[in-house]
Amino acid sequence: MIRLFVDQDLAAGQSLPLRPDQIHYLVNVMRQSDGAAIHVFNGRDGEWRGVLVEPRKKVFAVRVDALVAPFSLGPDLDLYVAVVKRGRLETIVEKAAELGARRVFAVVTERTNSARLNLDRLNVIAIEAAEQTGRLDVPRIIGPTPFAKALREMEDNRRLMFCDEAGDAPPAAEALAGLAPASEPWAVLIGPEGGFSPSERARIRARDGAVPVSLGPRILRADTAAIAALTIWQSVLGDWRAS
């Protein structure tokens, strides 16, 4: 079933106009036509069944019919990741959306090489990943934010899975085993390609609720580390346990 994210409120009987890029996707990529069934969601009203309608040539809309899934959220999981090269950051955002992160914070550390990012492009990637993966919300992309500020503003009750490649932390699955399940808010923290500075590492480890972990004997690039860490967290504490 084709799924589209829309900005409008959703209710039975509505007719939702589609953007040109959505029309291009449906008509030229997916080869859909008048009367095709699609699903729509907006991140708050659940998922609705709709029908593609063409009131006049090449101007499409979706007629909303019925609710098929009430709105729900996965675990309260954030990803904090140092800004890296564009392609790798785009991969991180895409996979974070697929793996259930609610928010992605792009942070600037002492060893970050560039603080530039295209938020519009990253939001498009997050939306497309949410449409593909079946989730009912779209992760928020936040940044770029200085790392010290992001750490300072993190909620006091949010536990922090610190992927510490420079320390003697235990394996991630072992460190997480036995901790509180996903009813608590959590964050996963991934550093820059050059790693965190000693002062940053000390600041992270001093934070209440920080859980230093190792992702194995090999040094991972940021995109690989983010995927691995989110996967481990979901399998030990997240909604994969009930899947």
C-alpha atoms as a printed R data frame, in Angstrom:
    type eleno elety resid chain resno       x      y       z
1   ATOM     1    CA   MET     A     1   0.000  0.000   0.000
2   ATOM     2    CA   ILE     A     2   1.327  3.432  -0.971
3   ATOM     3    CA   ARG     A     3   1.569  5.787   2.024
4   ATOM     4    CA   LEU     A     4   1.832  9.585   1.890
5   ATOM     5    CA   PHE     A     5   2.625 12.069   4.638
6   ATOM     6    CA   VAL     A     6   0.365 15.138   4.520
7   ATOM     7    CA   ASP     A     7   0.258 18.339   6.580
8   ATOM     8    CA   GLN     A     8  -3.521 18.700   6.782
9   ATOM     9    CA   ASP     A     9  -5.816 17.422   9.525
10  ATOM    10    CA   LEU     A    10  -7.440 14.106   8.631
11  ATOM    11    CA   ALA     A    11 -11.121 13.160   8.852
12  ATOM    12    CA   ALA     A    12 -13.572 11.129   6.796
13  ATOM    13    CA   GLY     A    13 -14.883 12.897   3.712
14  ATOM    14    CA   GLN     A    14 -12.027 15.363   3.334
15  ATOM    15    CA   SER     A    15 -10.453 16.095  -0.029
16  ATOM    16    CA   LEU     A    16  -6.736 16.767   0.286
17  ATOM    17    CA   PRO     A    17  -4.911 18.529  -2.558
18  ATOM    18    CA   LEU     A    18  -1.551 16.993  -3.407
19  ATOM    19    CA   ARG     A    19   1.740 18.785  -3.961
20  ATOM    20    CA   PRO     A    20   3.392 18.593  -7.395
21  ATOM    21    CA   ASP     A    21   6.129 16.298  -6.079
22  ATOM    22    CA   GLN     A    22   3.507 13.927  -4.630
23  ATOM    23    CA   ILE     A    23   1.599 13.914  -7.929
24  ATOM    24    CA   HIS     A    24   4.825 13.140  -9.792
25  ATOM    25    CA   TYR     A    25   5.579 10.260  -7.422
26  ATOM    26    CA   LEU     A    26   2.102  8.756  -7.679
27  ATOM    27    CA   VAL     A    27   1.540  9.206 -11.407
28  ATOM    28    CA   ASN     A    28   4.990  8.981 -12.994
29  ATOM    29    CA   VAL     A    29   6.861  6.744 -10.543
30  ATOM    30    CA   MET     A    30   4.142  4.488  -9.120
31  ATOM    31    CA   ARG     A    31   1.883  4.628 -12.236
32  ATOM    32    CA   GLN     A    32  -1.277  5.327 -10.232
33  ATOM    33    CA   SER     A    33  -4.436  6.784 -11.726
34  ATOM    34    CA   ASP     A    34  -7.892  8.018 -10.779
35  ATOM    35    CA   GLY     A    35  -9.480  5.695  -8.207
36  ATOM    36    CA   ALA     A    36  -6.239  4.197  -6.854
37  ATOM    37    CA   ALA     A    37  -6.248  3.374  -3.132
38  ATOM    38    CA   ILE     A    38  -3.568  4.983  -0.953
39  ATOM    39    CA   HIS     A    39  -3.043  5.621   2.743
40  ATOM    40    CA   VAL     A    40  -2.277  9.020   4.296
41  ATOM    41    CA   PHE     A    41  -0.970 10.088   7.710
42  ATOM    42    CA   ASN     A    42   0.047 13.386   9.310
43  ATOM    43    CA   GLY     A    43   1.888 12.444  12.493
44  ATOM    44    CA   ARG     A    44  -1.062 13.077  14.812
45  ATOM    45    CA   ASP     A    45  -4.386 11.722  13.500
46  ATOM    46    CA   GLY     A    46  -3.428  8.135  12.720
47  ATOM    47    CA   GLU     A    47  -3.444  6.497   9.293
48  ATOM    48    CA   TRP     A    48  -6.388  6.848   6.915
49  ATOM    49    CA   ARG     A    49  -7.473  5.085   3.752
50  ATOM    50    CA   GLY     A    50  -8.056  7.331   0.770
51  ATOM    51    CA   VAL     A    51  -8.760  7.291  -2.944
52  ATOM    52    CA   LEU     A    52  -6.878  9.213  -5.596
53  ATOM    53    CA   VAL     A    53  -9.242 11.480  -7.521
54  ATOM    54    CA   GLU     A    54  -8.684 13.667 -10.579
55  ATOM    55    CA   PRO     A    55 -11.246 16.472 -10.630
56  ATOM    56    CA   ARG     A    56  -9.595 17.957 -13.695
57  ATOM    57    CA   LYS     A    57  -6.692 17.005 -15.877
58  ATOM    58    CA   LYS     A    58  -3.423 16.473 -13.974
59  ATOM    59    CA   VAL     A    59  -4.757 18.016 -10.750
60  ATOM    60    CA   PHE     A    60  -4.990 15.218  -8.198
61  ATOM    61    CA   ALA     A    61  -6.329 15.035  -4.660
62  ATOM    62    CA   VAL     A    62  -6.953 12.320  -2.084
63  ATOM    63    CA   ARG     A    63 -10.499 11.725  -0.854
64  ATOM    64    CA   VAL     A    64 -10.202 10.447   2.722
65  ATOM    65    CA   ASP     A    65 -12.506  7.525   3.516
66  ATOM    66    CA   ALA     A    66 -11.821  5.800   6.836
67  ATOM    67    CA   LEU     A    67  -9.374  5.447   9.711
68  ATOM    68    CA   VAL     A    68  -7.289  2.280   9.421
69  ATOM    69    CA   ALA     A    69  -4.882  2.751  12.364
70  ATOM    70    CA   PRO     A    70  -5.169  5.089  15.376
71  ATOM    71    CA   PHE     A    71  -2.176  7.268  16.149
72  ATOM    72    CA   SER     A    72   0.533  5.701  18.271
73  ATOM    73    CA   LEU     A    73   4.186  6.347  19.017
74  ATOM    74    CA   GLY     A    74   7.103  3.997  19.489
75  ATOM    75    CA   PRO     A    75   9.573  4.284  22.372
76  ATOM    76    CA   ASP     A    76  10.786  7.754  23.370
77  ATOM    77    CA   LEU     A    77  14.186  7.439  21.701
78  ATOM    78    CA   ASP     A    78  16.377 10.298  20.450
79  ATOM    79    CA   LEU     A    79  19.555 10.116  18.409
80  ATOM    80    CA   TYR     A    80  22.356 12.631  18.977
81  ATOM    81    CA   VAL     A    81  24.971 12.470  16.252
82  ATOM    82    CA   ALA     A    82  27.898 14.698  15.346
83  ATOM    83    CA   VAL     A    83  27.562 16.409  11.982
84  ATOM    84    CA   VAL     A    84  29.423 14.386   9.344
85  ATOM    85    CA   LYS     A    85  29.656 14.526   5.555
86  ATOM    86    CA   ARG     A    86  26.364 15.088   3.756
87  ATOM    87    CA   GLY     A    87  25.917 11.594   2.329
88  ATOM    88    CA   ARG     A    88  26.631  9.874   5.633
89  ATOM    89    CA   LEU     A    89  24.370 12.245   7.563
90  ATOM    90    CA   GLU     A    90  21.558 11.600   5.085
91  ATOM    91    CA   THR     A    91  22.014  7.867   5.616
92  ATOM    92    CA   ILE     A    92  21.910  8.360   9.391
93  ATOM    93    CA   VAL     A    93  18.639 10.311   9.202
94  ATOM    94    CA   GLU     A    94  17.055  7.740   6.882
95  ATOM    95    CA   LYS     A    95  18.029  4.773   9.042
96  ATOM    96    CA   ALA     A    96  17.144  6.551  12.290
97  ATOM    97    CA   ALA     A    97  13.626  7.049  10.901
98  ATOM    98    CA   GLU     A    98  13.424  3.394   9.895
99  ATOM    99    CA   LEU     A    99  14.706  2.273  13.303
100 ATOM   100    CA   GLY     A   100  12.212  4.333  15.309
101 ATOM   101    CA   ALA     A   101  14.043  7.429  16.576
102 ATOM   102    CA   ARG     A   102  11.620 10.238  17.437
103 ATOM   103    CA   ARG     A   103  14.160 13.041  17.037
104 ATOM   104    CA   VAL     A   104  17.600 13.373  15.480
105 ATOM   105    CA   PHE     A   105  19.882 16.053  16.918
106 ATOM   106    CA   ALA     A   106  22.806 17.027  14.671
107 ATOM   107    CA   VAL     A   107  25.459 18.343  17.063
108 ATOM   108    CA   VAL     A   108  28.742 20.172  16.577
109 ATOM   109    CA   THR     A   109  31.595 18.767  18.672
110 ATOM   110    CA   GLU     A   110  35.165 19.966  19.136
111 ATOM   111    CA   ARG     A   111  36.322 17.618  16.365
112 ATOM   112    CA   THR     A   112  33.448 18.190  13.950
113 ATOM   113    CA   ASN     A   113  34.876 19.208  10.596
114 ATOM   114    CA   SER     A   114  31.830 21.110   9.309
115 ATOM   115    CA   ALA     A   115  28.635 22.446  10.858
116 ATOM   116    CA   ARG     A   116  26.802 22.780   7.532
117 ATOM   117    CA   LEU     A   117  23.650 20.781   6.884
118 ATOM   118    CA   ASN     A   118  20.589 21.074   4.674
119 ATOM   119    CA   LEU     A   119  17.641 20.741   7.032
120 ATOM   120    CA   ASP     A   120  15.096 20.863   4.209
121 ATOM   121    CA   ARG     A   121  16.754 17.914   2.480
122 ATOM   122    CA   LEU     A   122  17.066 15.958   5.738
123 ATOM   123    CA   ASN     A   123  13.375 16.514   6.521
124 ATOM   124    CA   VAL     A   124  12.409 15.197   3.076
125 ATOM   125    CA   ILE     A   125  14.513 12.086   3.727
126 ATOM   126    CA   ALA     A   126  12.858 11.594   7.132
127 ATOM   127    CA   ILE     A   127   9.381 11.888   5.591
128 ATOM   128    CA   GLU     A   128  10.162  9.429   2.799
129 ATOM   129    CA   ALA     A   129  11.579  6.936   5.295
130 ATOM   130    CA   ALA     A   130   8.514  7.276   7.527
131 ATOM   131    CA   GLU     A   131   6.223  6.696   4.543
132 ATOM   132    CA   GLN     A   132   8.147  3.560   3.578
133 ATOM   133    CA   THR     A   133   8.550  2.054   7.014
134 ATOM   134    CA   GLY     A   134   4.946  2.214   8.212
135 ATOM   135    CA   ARG     A   135   5.414  4.480  11.222
136 ATOM   136    CA   LEU     A   136   2.670  7.000  12.008
137 ATOM   137    CA   ASP     A   137   4.939  9.932  12.831
138 ATOM   138    CA   VAL     A   138   7.965 11.593  11.235
139 ATOM   139    CA   PRO     A   139  11.124 12.144  13.290
140 ATOM   140    CA   ARG     A   140  12.091 15.757  13.921
141 ATOM   141    CA   ILE     A   141  15.521 16.839  12.678
142 ATOM   142    CA   ILE     A   142  17.132 19.436  14.950
143 ATOM   143    CA   GLY     A   143  20.392 21.314  14.525
144 ATOM   144    CA   PRO     A   144  23.111 22.089  14.041
145 ATOM   145    CA   THR     A   145  23.523 22.566  17.799
146 ATOM   146    CA   PRO     A   146  26.751 22.969  19.794
147 ATOM   147    CA   PHE     A   147  27.331 19.698  21.605
148 ATOM   148    CA   ALA     A   148  27.748 21.271  25.056
149 ATOM   149    CA   LYS     A   149  24.421 23.089  24.646
150 ATOM   150    CA   ALA     A   150  22.630 19.944  23.433
151 ATOM   151    CA   LEU     A   151  23.948 17.935  26.387
152 ATOM   152    CA   ARG     A   152  23.037 20.695  28.838
153 ATOM   153    CA   GLU     A   153  19.488 20.981  27.490
154 ATOM   154    CA   MET     A   154  18.806 17.228  27.417
155 ATOM   155    CA   GLU     A   155  16.036 16.336  29.859
156 ATOM   156    CA   ASP     A   156  17.297 15.240  33.272
157 ATOM   157    CA   ASN     A   157  15.277 12.003  33.167
158 ATOM   158    CA   ARG     A   158  16.545 10.925  29.728
159 ATOM   159    CA   ARG     A   159  19.054  8.088  29.948
160 ATOM   160    CA   LEU     A   160  21.985  8.267  27.569
161 ATOM   161    CA   MET     A   161  23.547  5.363  25.689
162 ATOM   162    CA   PHE     A   162  27.058  6.730  25.114
163 ATOM   163    CA   CYS     A   163  28.894  4.865  22.349
164 ATOM   164    CA   ASP     A   164  32.415  5.325  23.717
165 ATOM   165    CA   GLU     A   165  34.996  3.947  21.317
166 ATOM   166    CA   ALA     A   166  37.926  5.315  23.328
167 ATOM   167    CA   GLY     A   167  37.113  3.799  26.719
168 ATOM   168    CA   ASP     A   168  36.788  0.422  28.412
169 ATOM   169    CA   ALA     A   169  32.983  0.295  28.291
170 ATOM   170    CA   PRO     A   170  31.216 -3.098  28.284
171 ATOM   171    CA   PRO     A   171  29.535 -4.461  25.139
172 ATOM   172    CA   ALA     A   172  26.346 -2.555  24.392
173 ATOM   173    CA   ALA     A   173  23.891 -5.442  24.781
174 ATOM   174    CA   GLU     A   174  25.521 -6.428  28.081
175 ATOM   175    CA   ALA     A   175  25.466 -2.848  29.407
176 ATOM   176    CA   LEU     A   176  21.786 -2.390  28.535
177 ATOM   177    CA   ALA     A   177  20.585 -5.761  29.820
178 ATOM   178    CA   GLY     A   178  18.549 -5.447  32.983
179 ATOM   179    CA   LEU     A   179  18.022 -1.683  32.678
180 ATOM   180    CA   ALA     A   180  14.600 -0.057  32.647
181 ATOM   181    CA   PRO     A   181  12.588 -0.834  29.513
182 ATOM   182    CA   ALA     A   182  11.494  1.683  26.925
183 ATOM   183    CA   SER     A   183   8.913  3.315  29.183
184 ATOM   184    CA   GLU     A   184  11.772  5.665  30.105
185 ATOM   185    CA   PRO     A   185  13.064  8.281  27.663
186 ATOM   186    CA   TRP     A   186  16.424  7.389  26.145
187 ATOM   187    CA   ALA     A   187  18.995  8.889  23.814
188 ATOM   188    CA   VAL     A   188  21.776  7.336  21.765
189 ATOM   189    CA   LEU     A   189  24.948  9.410  21.331
190 ATOM   190    CA   ILE     A   190  27.319  8.984  18.371
191 ATOM   191    CA   GLY     A   191  30.503 11.035  18.084
192 ATOM   192    CA   PRO     A   192  32.395 12.522  15.128
193 ATOM   193    CA   GLU     A   193  34.820 10.633  12.898
194 ATOM   194    CA   GLY     A   194  37.697 11.754  15.123
195 ATOM   195    CA   GLY     A   195  35.937 10.779  18.327
196 ATOM   196    CA   PHE     A   196  35.007 12.947  21.293
197 ATOM   197    CA   SER     A   197  37.686 15.066  22.933
198 ATOM   198    CA   PRO     A   198  38.839 14.080  26.452
199 ATOM   199    CA   SER     A   199  36.909 16.988  27.970
200 ATOM   200    CA   GLU     A   200  33.729 15.998  26.101
201 ATOM   201    CA   ARG     A   201  34.077 12.388  27.193
202 ATOM   202    CA   ALA     A   202  34.494 13.471  30.801
203 ATOM   203    CA   ARG     A   203  31.407 15.696  30.563
204 ATOM   204    CA   ILE     A   204  29.316 12.875  29.093
205 ATOM   205    CA   ARG     A   205  30.431 10.292  31.649
206 ATOM   206    CA   ALA     A   206  29.688 12.714  34.490
207 ATOM   207    CA   ARG     A   207  26.067 13.061  33.416
208 ATOM   208    CA   ASP     A   208  23.490 11.267  35.553
209 ATOM   209    CA   GLY     A   209  21.948  8.426  33.577
210 ATOM   210    CA   ALA     A   210  24.840  8.045  31.132
211 ATOM   211    CA   VAL     A   211  25.512  4.421  30.121
212 ATOM   212    CA   PRO     A   212  28.882  4.047  28.324
213 ATOM   213    CA   VAL     A   213  28.864  1.145  25.868
214 ATOM   214    CA   SER     A   214  31.144 -0.452  23.307
215 ATOM   215    CA   LEU     A   215  30.043 -1.310  19.773
216 ATOM   216    CA   GLY     A   216  32.747 -3.918  19.335
217 ATOM   217    CA   PRO     A   217  36.479 -4.201  18.634
218 ATOM   218    CA   ARG     A   218  36.453 -2.266  15.344
219 ATOM   219    CA   ILE     A   219  36.257  1.496  14.855
220 ATOM   220    CA   LEU     A   220  32.990  2.242  13.061
221 ATOM   221    CA   ARG     A   221  32.136  5.197  10.881
222 ATOM   222    CA   ALA     A   222  29.383  7.418  12.249
223 ATOM   223    CA   ASP     A   223  26.636  6.076   9.986
224 ATOM   224    CA   THR     A   224  27.502  2.444  10.761
225 ATOM   225    CA   ALA     A   225  27.740  3.217  14.483
226 ATOM   226    CA   ALA     A   226  24.339  4.925  14.514
227 ATOM   227    CA   ILE     A   227  22.655  1.992  12.781
228 ATOM   228    CA   ALA     A   228  24.360 -0.553  15.047
229 ATOM   229    CA   ALA     A   229  23.555  1.360  18.252
230 ATOM   230    CA   LEU     A   230  19.887  1.938  17.414
231 ATOM   231    CA   THR     A   231  19.512 -1.707  16.407
232 ATOM   232    CA   ILE     A   232  21.008 -2.958  19.684
233 ATOM   233    CA   TRP     A   233  18.913 -0.570  21.757
234 ATOM   234    CA   GLN     A   234  15.681 -1.584  20.017
235 ATOM   235    CA   SER     A   235  16.461 -5.280  20.364
236 ATOM   236    CA   VAL     A   236  17.273 -5.045  24.107
237 ATOM   237    CA   LEU     A   237  15.006 -2.260  25.409
238 ATOM   238    CA   GLY     A   238  12.786 -1.128  22.560
239 ATOM   239    CA   ASP     A   239   9.742 -2.271  20.658
240 ATOM   240    CA   TRP     A   240  11.563 -5.115  18.867
241 ATOM   241    CA   ARG     A   241  11.136 -7.183  22.038
242 ATOM   242    CA   ALA     A   242   7.415 -7.519  21.344
243 ATOM   243    CA   SER     A   243   7.732 -8.027  17.592
